């Protein structure tokens, strides 16, 4: 759904007045694009996010905070000439946001569209045998934290020592293999398909295309291949029993997600509100100086 303000209304109070309508649109359409509103800069964006969510979240380790005192993050730092593949935010962890907001401060001079793929449609289009195997086995994500490469484990898990890390995540199903504090691997088993009981539905909900080696751009695959075996890449994903996900299955998943997707060109001051439970998101390659900020809210957690 797109909502446009011809009179440049302040967005945060508009959201508060129409919250019930927005909530329903997030379940029917999966997203709401606000265009032409007065967002009020970064402070105003946080107010908009707080108006669209019951509670914002500022402890997510995969995105850098834009300011230490705010609930706003920078968008994923990823090379502009590469596409960010479809994924549901934080679906590789034990807690994830129900809602995610994107604020376009400056659009790209070319490209950089937001992309969204409806996980309900993906469920309907994936081959039945494939879907049943993912339902049965789930996924195991394996993340290798190497100093100087990607986010540190201290930043991601918000701890300072290995002892704190083991205490924080050891009891929640995480495996920890620490060669040293500079080379540590964490594995975690979780779902590939998310059941949403209050809506009587389910959705494709994971980060296979961000973690599987066969989904990587060729140049990234080649660069990592010079330093690691493919099953030891810094980010990998397997079936929940540890067996490999076939490359042809990854290609099928990619194709179906694209078939179920829409592209949203960005304009300055656009705010995109996404139901993260239903919609995988991505970003197309771009040129120019694209500036986007992100907010997360209404966290959910794996049932005990």
PDB file of C-alpha atoms in Angstrom:
ATOM      1  CA  UNK A   1       0.000   0.000   0.000  1.00  0.00           C
ATOM      2  CA  UNK A   2       1.182   3.524  -0.791  1.00  0.00           C
ATOM      3  CA  UNK A   3      -0.142   6.551   1.095  1.00  0.00           C
ATOM      4  CA  UNK A   4       0.730   9.966  -0.330  1.00  0.00           C
ATOM      5  CA  UNK A   5       0.284  13.320   1.379  1.00  0.00           C
ATOM      6  CA  UNK A   6      -0.390  16.114  -1.129  1.00  0.00           C
ATOM      7  CA  UNK A   7      -0.137  18.713   1.653  1.00  0.00           C
ATOM      8  CA  UNK A   8       3.146  17.547   3.239  1.00  0.00           C
ATOM      9  CA  UNK A   9       1.515  16.582   6.551  1.00  0.00           C
ATOM     10  CA  UNK A  10       3.706  15.700   9.555  1.00  0.00           C
ATOM     11  CA  UNK A  11       4.011  11.920   9.405  1.00  0.00           C
ATOM     12  CA  UNK A  12       4.270  10.838  13.063  1.00  0.00           C
ATOM     13  CA  UNK A  13       0.918  12.305  14.185  1.00  0.00           C
ATOM     14  CA  UNK A  14      -0.694  11.013  10.980  1.00  0.00           C
ATOM     15  CA  UNK A  15       0.463   7.484  11.846  1.00  0.00           C
ATOM     16  CA  UNK A  16      -0.898   7.795  15.375  1.00  0.00           C
ATOM     17  CA  UNK A  17      -4.301   8.905  14.077  1.00  0.00           C
ATOM     18  CA  UNK A  18      -4.481   6.074  11.539  1.00  0.00           C
ATOM     19  CA  UNK A  19      -2.678   3.311  13.423  1.00  0.00           C
ATOM     20  CA  UNK A  20      -5.538   0.803  13.128  1.00  0.00           C
ATOM     21  CA  UNK A  21      -5.662   1.225   9.347  1.00  0.00           C
ATOM     22  CA  UNK A  22      -1.885   0.860   9.108  1.00  0.00           C
ATOM     23  CA  UNK A  23      -1.868  -2.259  11.280  1.00  0.00           C
ATOM     24  CA  UNK A  24      -4.411  -3.959   9.035  1.00  0.00           C
ATOM     25  CA  UNK A  25      -2.552  -2.940   5.861  1.00  0.00           C
ATOM     26  CA  UNK A  26       0.598  -4.567   7.209  1.00  0.00           C
ATOM     27  CA  UNK A  27      -1.242  -7.890   7.339  1.00  0.00           C
ATOM     28  CA  UNK A  28      -3.089  -7.533   4.036  1.00  0.00           C
ATOM     29  CA  UNK A  29      -0.393  -5.889   1.887  1.00  0.00           C
ATOM     30  CA  UNK A  30       2.704  -6.597   3.984  1.00  0.00           C
ATOM     31  CA  UNK A  31       3.994  -3.028   3.736  1.00  0.00           C
ATOM     32  CA  UNK A  32       3.027   0.643   3.699  1.00  0.00           C
ATOM     33  CA  UNK A  33       4.963   3.298   1.756  1.00  0.00           C
ATOM     34  CA  UNK A  34       4.546   6.850   3.059  1.00  0.00           C
ATOM     35  CA  UNK A  35       5.382   9.463   0.420  1.00  0.00           C
ATOM     36  CA  UNK A  36       5.159  13.250   0.448  1.00  0.00           C
ATOM     37  CA  UNK A  37       4.919  13.568   4.235  1.00  0.00           C
ATOM     38  CA  UNK A  38       7.001  15.786   6.498  1.00  0.00           C
ATOM     39  CA  UNK A  39       9.146  13.233   8.327  1.00  0.00           C
ATOM     40  CA  UNK A  40      11.066  15.776  10.399  1.00  0.00           C
ATOM     41  CA  UNK A  41      14.602  14.522   9.834  1.00  0.00           C
ATOM     42  CA  UNK A  42      16.211  11.717  11.835  1.00  0.00           C
ATOM     43  CA  UNK A  43      14.567  12.721  15.110  1.00  0.00           C
ATOM     44  CA  UNK A  44      11.227  12.831  13.349  1.00  0.00           C
ATOM     45  CA  UNK A  45      11.874   9.430  11.781  1.00  0.00           C
ATOM     46  CA  UNK A  46      12.398   7.900  15.217  1.00  0.00           C
ATOM     47  CA  UNK A  47       9.108   9.481  16.310  1.00  0.00           C
ATOM     48  CA  UNK A  48       7.424   7.979  13.229  1.00  0.00           C
ATOM     49  CA  UNK A  49       8.886   4.567  14.040  1.00  0.00           C
ATOM     50  CA  UNK A  50       7.753   4.835  17.645  1.00  0.00           C
ATOM     51  CA  UNK A  51       4.272   5.748  16.429  1.00  0.00           C
ATOM     52  CA  UNK A  52       4.121   2.728  14.105  1.00  0.00           C
ATOM     53  CA  UNK A  53       5.487   0.260  16.691  1.00  0.00           C
ATOM     54  CA  UNK A  54       4.605  -0.498  20.287  1.00  0.00           C
ATOM     55  CA  UNK A  55       8.304  -0.640  21.240  1.00  0.00           C
ATOM     56  CA  UNK A  56      11.519   0.100  19.328  1.00  0.00           C
ATOM     57  CA  UNK A  57      14.634  -2.070  19.570  1.00  0.00           C
ATOM     58  CA  UNK A  58      18.196  -0.739  19.781  1.00  0.00           C
ATOM     59  CA  UNK A  59      20.294  -3.829  20.579  1.00  0.00           C
ATOM     60  CA  UNK A  60      20.562  -5.440  17.135  1.00  0.00           C
ATOM     61  CA  UNK A  61      24.152  -6.423  16.445  1.00  0.00           C
ATOM     62  CA  UNK A  62      24.035  -6.733  12.650  1.00  0.00           C
ATOM     63  CA  UNK A  63      23.432  -3.024  11.939  1.00  0.00           C
ATOM     64  CA  UNK A  64      25.451  -0.063  13.261  1.00  0.00           C
ATOM     65  CA  UNK A  65      23.491   2.476  15.296  1.00  0.00           C
ATOM     66  CA  UNK A  66      23.361   5.912  13.694  1.00  0.00           C
ATOM     67  CA  UNK A  67      23.754   7.466  17.160  1.00  0.00           C
ATOM     68  CA  UNK A  68      24.501   5.937  20.542  1.00  0.00           C
ATOM     69  CA  UNK A  69      21.459   7.602  22.088  1.00  0.00           C
ATOM     70  CA  UNK A  70      18.858   6.824  19.432  1.00  0.00           C
ATOM     71  CA  UNK A  71      16.876   3.850  18.115  1.00  0.00           C
ATOM     72  CA  UNK A  72      17.931   4.433  14.505  1.00  0.00           C
ATOM     73  CA  UNK A  73      20.454   2.348  12.555  1.00  0.00           C
ATOM     74  CA  UNK A  74      22.445   2.840   9.391  1.00  0.00           C
ATOM     75  CA  UNK A  75      21.314   0.592   6.541  1.00  0.00           C
ATOM     76  CA  UNK A  76      23.361  -2.530   5.785  1.00  0.00           C
ATOM     77  CA  UNK A  77      26.877  -1.464   4.730  1.00  0.00           C
ATOM     78  CA  UNK A  78      27.227  -3.390   1.461  1.00  0.00           C
ATOM     79  CA  UNK A  79      28.910  -2.471  -1.845  1.00  0.00           C
ATOM     80  CA  UNK A  80      26.613  -0.330  -3.963  1.00  0.00           C
ATOM     81  CA  UNK A  81      27.247  -2.312  -7.163  1.00  0.00           C
ATOM     82  CA  UNK A  82      25.966  -5.534  -5.566  1.00  0.00           C
ATOM     83  CA  UNK A  83      22.379  -6.534  -4.838  1.00  0.00           C
ATOM     84  CA  UNK A  84      21.317  -7.275  -1.269  1.00  0.00           C
ATOM     85  CA  UNK A  85      19.408 -10.531  -1.613  1.00  0.00           C
ATOM     86  CA  UNK A  86      16.027 -11.211  -0.062  1.00  0.00           C
ATOM     87  CA  UNK A  87      16.011 -11.864   3.676  1.00  0.00           C
ATOM     88  CA  UNK A  88      13.820 -11.393   6.739  1.00  0.00           C
ATOM     89  CA  UNK A  89      15.592  -9.223   9.280  1.00  0.00           C
ATOM     90  CA  UNK A  90      17.194 -11.171  12.162  1.00  0.00           C
ATOM     91  CA  UNK A  91      15.482 -14.428  11.128  1.00  0.00           C
ATOM     92  CA  UNK A  92      18.833 -16.173  11.678  1.00  0.00           C
ATOM     93  CA  UNK A  93      18.659 -15.356  15.414  1.00  0.00           C
ATOM     94  CA  UNK A  94      16.336 -16.290  18.269  1.00  0.00           C
ATOM     95  CA  UNK A  95      14.552 -12.893  18.263  1.00  0.00           C
ATOM     96  CA  UNK A  96      13.473 -10.673  15.400  1.00  0.00           C
ATOM     97  CA  UNK A  97      11.452  -7.510  14.723  1.00  0.00           C
ATOM     98  CA  UNK A  98       7.837  -7.780  13.635  1.00  0.00           C
ATOM     99  CA  UNK A  99       8.167  -4.376  12.000  1.00  0.00           C
ATOM    100  CA  UNK A 100      10.974  -2.621  10.186  1.00  0.00           C
ATOM    101  CA  UNK A 101      11.070   0.936   8.874  1.00  0.00           C
ATOM    102  CA  UNK A 102      13.335   2.448   6.216  1.00  0.00           C
ATOM    103  CA  UNK A 103      13.821   6.205   5.789  1.00  0.00           C
ATOM    104  CA  UNK A 104      15.292   7.520   2.536  1.00  0.00           C
ATOM    105  CA  UNK A 105      17.345  10.617   3.312  1.00  0.00           C
ATOM    106  CA  UNK A 106      18.855  10.712  -0.172  1.00  0.00           C
ATOM    107  CA  UNK A 107      17.889   8.464  -3.098  1.00  0.00           C
ATOM    108  CA  UNK A 108      20.441   6.962  -5.446  1.00  0.00           C
ATOM    109  CA  UNK A 109      21.061   8.756  -8.718  1.00  0.00           C
ATOM    110  CA  UNK A 110      20.246   5.457 -10.428  1.00  0.00           C
ATOM    111  CA  UNK A 111      18.904   2.147  -9.080  1.00  0.00           C
ATOM    112  CA  UNK A 112      18.797   1.339  -5.377  1.00  0.00           C
ATOM    113  CA  UNK A 113      15.139   0.317  -5.345  1.00  0.00           C
ATOM    114  CA  UNK A 114      13.765  -1.428  -2.287  1.00  0.00           C
ATOM    115  CA  UNK A 115      12.581  -4.948  -3.090  1.00  0.00           C
ATOM    116  CA  UNK A 116       9.967  -6.915  -1.151  1.00  0.00           C
ATOM    117  CA  UNK A 117       8.904 -10.549  -1.533  1.00  0.00           C
ATOM    118  CA  UNK A 118       5.756 -11.955   0.082  1.00  0.00           C
ATOM    119  CA  UNK A 119       6.604 -15.060   2.131  1.00  0.00           C
ATOM    120  CA  UNK A 120       3.000 -16.298   1.933  1.00  0.00           C
ATOM    121  CA  UNK A 121       3.211 -16.450  -1.850  1.00  0.00           C
ATOM    122  CA  UNK A 122       6.639 -18.087  -1.662  1.00  0.00           C
ATOM    123  CA  UNK A 123       5.142 -20.904   0.443  1.00  0.00           C
ATOM    124  CA  UNK A 124       2.515 -21.499  -2.235  1.00  0.00           C
ATOM    125  CA  UNK A 125       5.009 -21.587  -5.116  1.00  0.00           C
ATOM    126  CA  UNK A 126       7.912 -23.606  -3.743  1.00  0.00           C
ATOM    127  CA  UNK A 127       7.894 -27.303  -4.732  1.00  0.00           C
ATOM    128  CA  UNK A 128       5.993 -29.310  -2.112  1.00  0.00           C
ATOM    129  CA  UNK A 129       8.842 -31.768  -1.503  1.00  0.00           C
ATOM    130  CA  UNK A 130      11.302 -28.948  -0.916  1.00  0.00           C
ATOM    131  CA  UNK A 131       8.973 -27.076   1.405  1.00  0.00           C
ATOM    132  CA  UNK A 132       8.243 -30.168   3.479  1.00  0.00           C
ATOM    133  CA  UNK A 133      11.950 -30.852   3.971  1.00  0.00           C
ATOM    134  CA  UNK A 134      12.531 -27.314   5.225  1.00  0.00           C
ATOM    135  CA  UNK A 135       9.532 -27.599   7.550  1.00  0.00           C
ATOM    136  CA  UNK A 136      10.807 -30.906   8.909  1.00  0.00           C
ATOM    137  CA  UNK A 137      14.499 -30.078   9.357  1.00  0.00           C
ATOM    138  CA  UNK A 138      14.603 -26.311   9.722  1.00  0.00           C
ATOM    139  CA  UNK A 139      17.935 -24.552   9.283  1.00  0.00           C
ATOM    140  CA  UNK A 140      21.294 -24.357  10.977  1.00  0.00           C
ATOM    141  CA  UNK A 141      23.144 -21.075  10.558  1.00  0.00           C
ATOM    142  CA  UNK A 142      26.862 -21.071  11.181  1.00  0.00           C
ATOM    143  CA  UNK A 143      28.638 -17.761  11.591  1.00  0.00           C
ATOM    144  CA  UNK A 144      32.378 -17.434  11.902  1.00  0.00           C
ATOM    145  CA  UNK A 145      33.509 -14.236  13.606  1.00  0.00           C
ATOM    146  CA  UNK A 146      37.054 -13.350  12.540  1.00  0.00           C
ATOM    147  CA  UNK A 147      38.663 -10.167  13.804  1.00  0.00           C
ATOM    148  CA  UNK A 148      38.650  -7.501  11.102  1.00  0.00           C
ATOM    149  CA  UNK A 149      36.082  -9.309   8.941  1.00  0.00           C
ATOM    150  CA  UNK A 150      32.426  -8.298   9.330  1.00  0.00           C
ATOM    151  CA  UNK A 151      30.869  -7.516  12.714  1.00  0.00           C
ATOM    152  CA  UNK A 152      32.717  -8.739  15.815  1.00  0.00           C
ATOM    153  CA  UNK A 153      31.070 -11.284  18.089  1.00  0.00           C
ATOM    154  CA  UNK A 154      31.351  -8.758  20.918  1.00  0.00           C
ATOM    155  CA  UNK A 155      29.297  -6.228  18.950  1.00  0.00           C
ATOM    156  CA  UNK A 156      26.824  -8.755  17.590  1.00  0.00           C
ATOM    157  CA  UNK A 157      25.994 -10.369  20.937  1.00  0.00           C
ATOM    158  CA  UNK A 158      26.625  -7.260  23.085  1.00  0.00           C
ATOM    159  CA  UNK A 159      29.146  -8.971  25.383  1.00  0.00           C
ATOM    160  CA  UNK A 160      32.813  -8.392  26.217  1.00  0.00           C
ATOM    161  CA  UNK A 161      34.207 -11.836  27.074  1.00  0.00           C
ATOM    162  CA  UNK A 162      33.861 -15.477  26.052  1.00  0.00           C
ATOM    163  CA  UNK A 163      32.501 -16.225  29.497  1.00  0.00           C
ATOM    164  CA  UNK A 164      29.727 -13.668  29.036  1.00  0.00           C
ATOM    165  CA  UNK A 165      28.996 -15.067  25.585  1.00  0.00           C
ATOM    166  CA  UNK A 166      28.633 -18.635  26.847  1.00  0.00           C
ATOM    167  CA  UNK A 167      26.425 -17.471  29.687  1.00  0.00           C
ATOM    168  CA  UNK A 168      24.233 -15.393  27.371  1.00  0.00           C
ATOM    169  CA  UNK A 169      23.642 -17.811  24.498  1.00  0.00           C
ATOM    170  CA  UNK A 170      24.852 -21.231  25.612  1.00  0.00           C
ATOM    171  CA  UNK A 171      21.514 -22.182  27.176  1.00  0.00           C
ATOM    172  CA  UNK A 172      19.456 -21.060  24.168  1.00  0.00           C
ATOM    173  CA  UNK A 173      20.589 -23.680  21.677  1.00  0.00           C
ATOM    174  CA  UNK A 174      23.703 -21.979  20.302  1.00  0.00           C
ATOM    175  CA  UNK A 175      26.869 -23.943  19.679  1.00  0.00           C
ATOM    176  CA  UNK A 176      30.157 -22.123  20.296  1.00  0.00           C
ATOM    177  CA  UNK A 177      33.492 -23.218  18.832  1.00  0.00           C
ATOM    178  CA  UNK A 178      36.238 -20.820  19.902  1.00  0.00           C
ATOM    179  CA  UNK A 179      39.654 -21.330  18.330  1.00  0.00           C
ATOM    180  CA  UNK A 180      40.576 -18.047  19.995  1.00  0.00           C
ATOM    181  CA  UNK A 181      38.934 -14.728  20.804  1.00  0.00           C
ATOM    182  CA  UNK A 182      39.904 -13.659  17.276  1.00  0.00           C
ATOM    183  CA  UNK A 183      38.345 -16.667  15.512  1.00  0.00           C
ATOM    184  CA  UNK A 184      35.055 -17.906  16.910  1.00  0.00           C
ATOM    185  CA  UNK A 185      32.195 -19.821  15.283  1.00  0.00           C
ATOM    186  CA  UNK A 186      28.605 -19.781  16.529  1.00  0.00           C
ATOM    187  CA  UNK A 187      25.942 -22.150  15.187  1.00  0.00           C
ATOM    188  CA  UNK A 188      22.219 -21.914  15.773  1.00  0.00           C
ATOM    189  CA  UNK A 189      19.306 -24.085  14.673  1.00  0.00           C
ATOM    190  CA  UNK A 190      15.979 -22.446  13.874  1.00  0.00           C
ATOM    191  CA  UNK A 191      13.065 -22.527  11.430  1.00  0.00           C
ATOM    192  CA  UNK A 192      12.893 -21.866   7.695  1.00  0.00           C
ATOM    193  CA  UNK A 193       9.124 -21.342   7.752  1.00  0.00           C
ATOM    194  CA  UNK A 194       7.439 -19.144  10.360  1.00  0.00           C
ATOM    195  CA  UNK A 195       4.022 -20.021  11.744  1.00  0.00           C
ATOM    196  CA  UNK A 196       1.886 -16.994  12.647  1.00  0.00           C
ATOM    197  CA  UNK A 197      -0.877 -18.463  14.804  1.00  0.00           C
ATOM    198  CA  UNK A 198      -2.813 -15.244  15.412  1.00  0.00           C
ATOM    199  CA  UNK A 199      -3.368 -14.993  11.656  1.00  0.00           C
ATOM    200  CA  UNK A 200      -3.663 -18.708  10.945  1.00  0.00           C
ATOM    201  CA  UNK A 201      -0.944 -18.518   8.329  1.00  0.00           C
ATOM    202  CA  UNK A 202       2.727 -19.194   7.737  1.00  0.00           C
ATOM    203  CA  UNK A 203       5.445 -17.528   5.691  1.00  0.00           C
ATOM    204  CA  UNK A 204       8.864 -18.248   4.241  1.00  0.00           C
ATOM    205  CA  UNK A 205      11.116 -16.648   6.859  1.00  0.00           C
ATOM    206  CA  UNK A 206      14.897 -16.993   6.745  1.00  0.00           C
ATOM    207  CA  UNK A 207      18.220 -15.720   5.426  1.00  0.00           C
ATOM    208  CA  UNK A 208      19.253 -18.567   3.140  1.00  0.00           C
ATOM    209  CA  UNK A 209      20.143 -16.167   0.321  1.00  0.00           C
ATOM    210  CA  UNK A 210      22.468 -14.163   2.596  1.00  0.00           C
ATOM    211  CA  UNK A 211      24.239 -17.189   4.079  1.00  0.00           C
ATOM    212  CA  UNK A 212      24.431 -19.925   1.462  1.00  0.00           C
ATOM    213  CA  UNK A 213      27.687 -19.876  -0.567  1.00  0.00           C
ATOM    214  CA  UNK A 214      25.807 -20.629  -3.794  1.00  0.00           C
ATOM    215  CA  UNK A 215      23.782 -17.426  -3.379  1.00  0.00           C
ATOM    216  CA  UNK A 216      26.856 -15.198  -3.159  1.00  0.00           C
ATOM    217  CA  UNK A 217      27.842 -12.842  -5.991  1.00  0.00           C
ATOM    218  CA  UNK A 218      30.625 -14.397  -8.065  1.00  0.00           C
ATOM    219  CA  UNK A 219      33.228 -11.842  -6.986  1.00  0.00           C
ATOM    220  CA  UNK A 220      32.462 -12.340  -3.281  1.00  0.00           C
ATOM    221  CA  UNK A 221      32.513 -16.127  -3.686  1.00  0.00           C
ATOM    222  CA  UNK A 222      35.888 -15.927  -5.434  1.00  0.00           C
ATOM    223  CA  UNK A 223      37.361 -13.592  -2.821  1.00  0.00           C
ATOM    224  CA  UNK A 224      36.276 -15.780   0.099  1.00  0.00           C
ATOM    225  CA  UNK A 225      37.352 -18.907  -1.775  1.00  0.00           C
ATOM    226  CA  UNK A 226      40.937 -17.663  -1.775  1.00  0.00           C
ATOM    227  CA  UNK A 227      40.967 -17.800   2.031  1.00  0.00           C
ATOM    228  CA  UNK A 228      38.401 -20.396   3.172  1.00  0.00           C
ATOM    229  CA  UNK A 229      36.876 -23.715   2.200  1.00  0.00           C
ATOM    230  CA  UNK A 230      33.295 -23.134   1.065  1.00  0.00           C
ATOM    231  CA  UNK A 231      31.862 -24.933   4.093  1.00  0.00           C
ATOM    232  CA  UNK A 232      33.986 -22.661   6.303  1.00  0.00           C
ATOM    233  CA  UNK A 233      32.917 -19.321   4.836  1.00  0.00           C
ATOM    234  CA  UNK A 234      32.201 -16.677   7.502  1.00  0.00           C
ATOM    235  CA  UNK A 235      28.451 -17.130   6.944  1.00  0.00           C
ATOM    236  CA  UNK A 236      26.968 -20.479   5.988  1.00  0.00           C
ATOM    237  CA  UNK A 237      23.615 -22.231   6.337  1.00  0.00           C
ATOM    238  CA  UNK A 238      22.637 -25.908   6.302  1.00  0.00           C
ATOM    239  CA  UNK A 239      19.564 -27.991   6.930  1.00  0.00           C
ATOM    240  CA  UNK A 240      18.888 -28.242  10.644  1.00  0.00           C
ATOM    241  CA  UNK A 241      20.552 -31.673  10.822  1.00  0.00           C
ATOM    242  CA  UNK A 242      23.777 -30.235   9.389  1.00  0.00           C
ATOM    243  CA  UNK A 243      23.352 -31.672   5.886  1.00  0.00           C
ATOM    244  CA  UNK A 244      23.978 -29.382   2.890  1.00  0.00           C
ATOM    245  CA  UNK A 245      21.227 -27.503   1.075  1.00  0.00           C
ATOM    246  CA  UNK A 246      21.640 -28.364  -2.633  1.00  0.00           C
ATOM    247  CA  UNK A 247      22.749 -25.552  -4.925  1.00  0.00           C
ATOM    248  CA  UNK A 248      19.822 -26.177  -7.277  1.00  0.00           C
ATOM    249  CA  UNK A 249      17.426 -25.708  -4.361  1.00  0.00           C
ATOM    250  CA  UNK A 250      19.032 -22.356  -3.592  1.00  0.00           C
ATOM    251  CA  UNK A 251      18.539 -21.305  -7.209  1.00  0.00           C
ATOM    252  CA  UNK A 252      14.879 -22.344  -7.023  1.00  0.00           C
ATOM    253  CA  UNK A 253      14.390 -20.352  -3.809  1.00  0.00           C
ATOM    254  CA  UNK A 254      15.975 -17.300  -5.414  1.00  0.00           C
ATOM    255  CA  UNK A 255      13.773 -17.606  -8.502  1.00  0.00           C
ATOM    256  CA  UNK A 256      10.552 -17.995  -6.498  1.00  0.00           C
ATOM    257  CA  UNK A 257      11.368 -15.058  -4.223  1.00  0.00           C
ATOM    258  CA  UNK A 258      11.909 -12.872  -7.291  1.00  0.00           C
ATOM    259  CA  UNK A 259       8.637 -14.090  -8.826  1.00  0.00           C
ATOM    260  CA  UNK A 260       6.800 -13.064  -5.643  1.00  0.00           C
ATOM    261  CA  UNK A 261       8.464  -9.659  -5.393  1.00  0.00           C
ATOM    262  CA  UNK A 262       7.811  -5.997  -6.076  1.00  0.00           C
ATOM    263  CA  UNK A 263      10.267  -3.159  -6.637  1.00  0.00           C
ATOM    264  CA  UNK A 264       9.778   0.186  -4.919  1.00  0.00           C
ATOM    265  CA  UNK A 265      11.697   3.143  -6.399  1.00  0.00           C
ATOM    266  CA  UNK A 266      12.841   5.506  -3.662  1.00  0.00           C
ATOM    267  CA  UNK A 267      12.266   9.235  -3.381  1.00  0.00           C
ATOM    268  CA  UNK A 268      13.713  11.627  -0.840  1.00  0.00           C
ATOM    269  CA  UNK A 269      11.890  11.449   2.521  1.00  0.00           C
ATOM    270  CA  UNK A 270      10.072   8.205   1.712  1.00  0.00           C
ATOM    271  CA  UNK A 271       9.352   6.008   4.725  1.00  0.00           C
ATOM    272  CA  UNK A 272       8.731   2.314   4.070  1.00  0.00           C
ATOM    273  CA  UNK A 273       7.088   0.313   6.867  1.00  0.00           C
ATOM    274  CA  UNK A 274       7.414  -3.466   6.424  1.00  0.00           C
ATOM    275  CA  UNK A 275       5.833  -6.452   8.156  1.00  0.00           C
ATOM    276  CA  UNK A 276       9.043  -8.438   8.653  1.00  0.00           C
ATOM    277  CA  UNK A 277       7.094 -11.598   9.511  1.00  0.00           C
ATOM    278  CA  UNK A 278       5.581 -11.716   6.028  1.00  0.00           C
ATOM    279  CA  UNK A 279       7.923  -9.836   3.721  1.00  0.00           C
ATOM    280  CA  UNK A 280      11.543 -10.511   2.843  1.00  0.00           C
ATOM    281  CA  UNK A 281      13.356  -7.377   1.742  1.00  0.00           C
ATOM    282  CA  UNK A 282      16.386  -6.503  -0.343  1.00  0.00           C
ATOM    283  CA  UNK A 283      18.047  -3.688  -2.260  1.00  0.00           C
ATOM    284  CA  UNK A 284      19.045  -3.401  -5.912  1.00  0.00           C
ATOM    285  CA  UNK A 285      22.471  -2.135  -7.050  1.00  0.00           C
ATOM    286  CA  UNK A 286      22.817   1.614  -7.402  1.00  0.00           C
ATOM    287  CA  UNK A 287      25.058   4.516  -8.288  1.00  0.00           C
ATOM    288  CA  UNK A 288      25.374   7.809  -6.458  1.00  0.00           C
ATOM    289  CA  UNK A 289      25.182   8.639  -2.768  1.00  0.00           C
ATOM    290  CA  UNK A 290      22.177   6.726  -1.413  1.00  0.00           C
ATOM    291  CA  UNK A 291      21.451   7.413   2.279  1.00  0.00           C
ATOM    292  CA  UNK A 292      18.943   5.274   4.203  1.00  0.00           C
ATOM    293  CA  UNK A 293      18.279   4.828   7.913  1.00  0.00           C
ATOM    294  CA  UNK A 294      16.477   1.941   9.613  1.00  0.00           C
ATOM    295  CA  UNK A 295      14.388   1.312  12.734  1.00  0.00           C
ATOM    296  CA  UNK A 296      13.236  -1.997  14.227  1.00  0.00           C
ATOM    297  CA  UNK A 297      10.319  -2.659  16.526  1.00  0.00           C
ATOM    298  CA  UNK A 298       7.906  -5.069  18.212  1.00  0.00           C
ATOM    299  CA  UNK A 299      10.324  -7.932  18.780  1.00  0.00           C
ATOM    300  CA  UNK A 300       9.302 -11.583  18.830  1.00  0.00           C
ATOM    301  CA  UNK A 301      11.264 -14.532  20.129  1.00  0.00           C
ATOM    302  CA  UNK A 302      11.523 -18.254  19.490  1.00  0.00           C
ATOM    303  CA  UNK A 303       9.091 -20.065  21.769  1.00  0.00           C
ATOM    304  CA  UNK A 304      10.806 -21.835  24.654  1.00  0.00           C
TER     305      UNK A 304
END
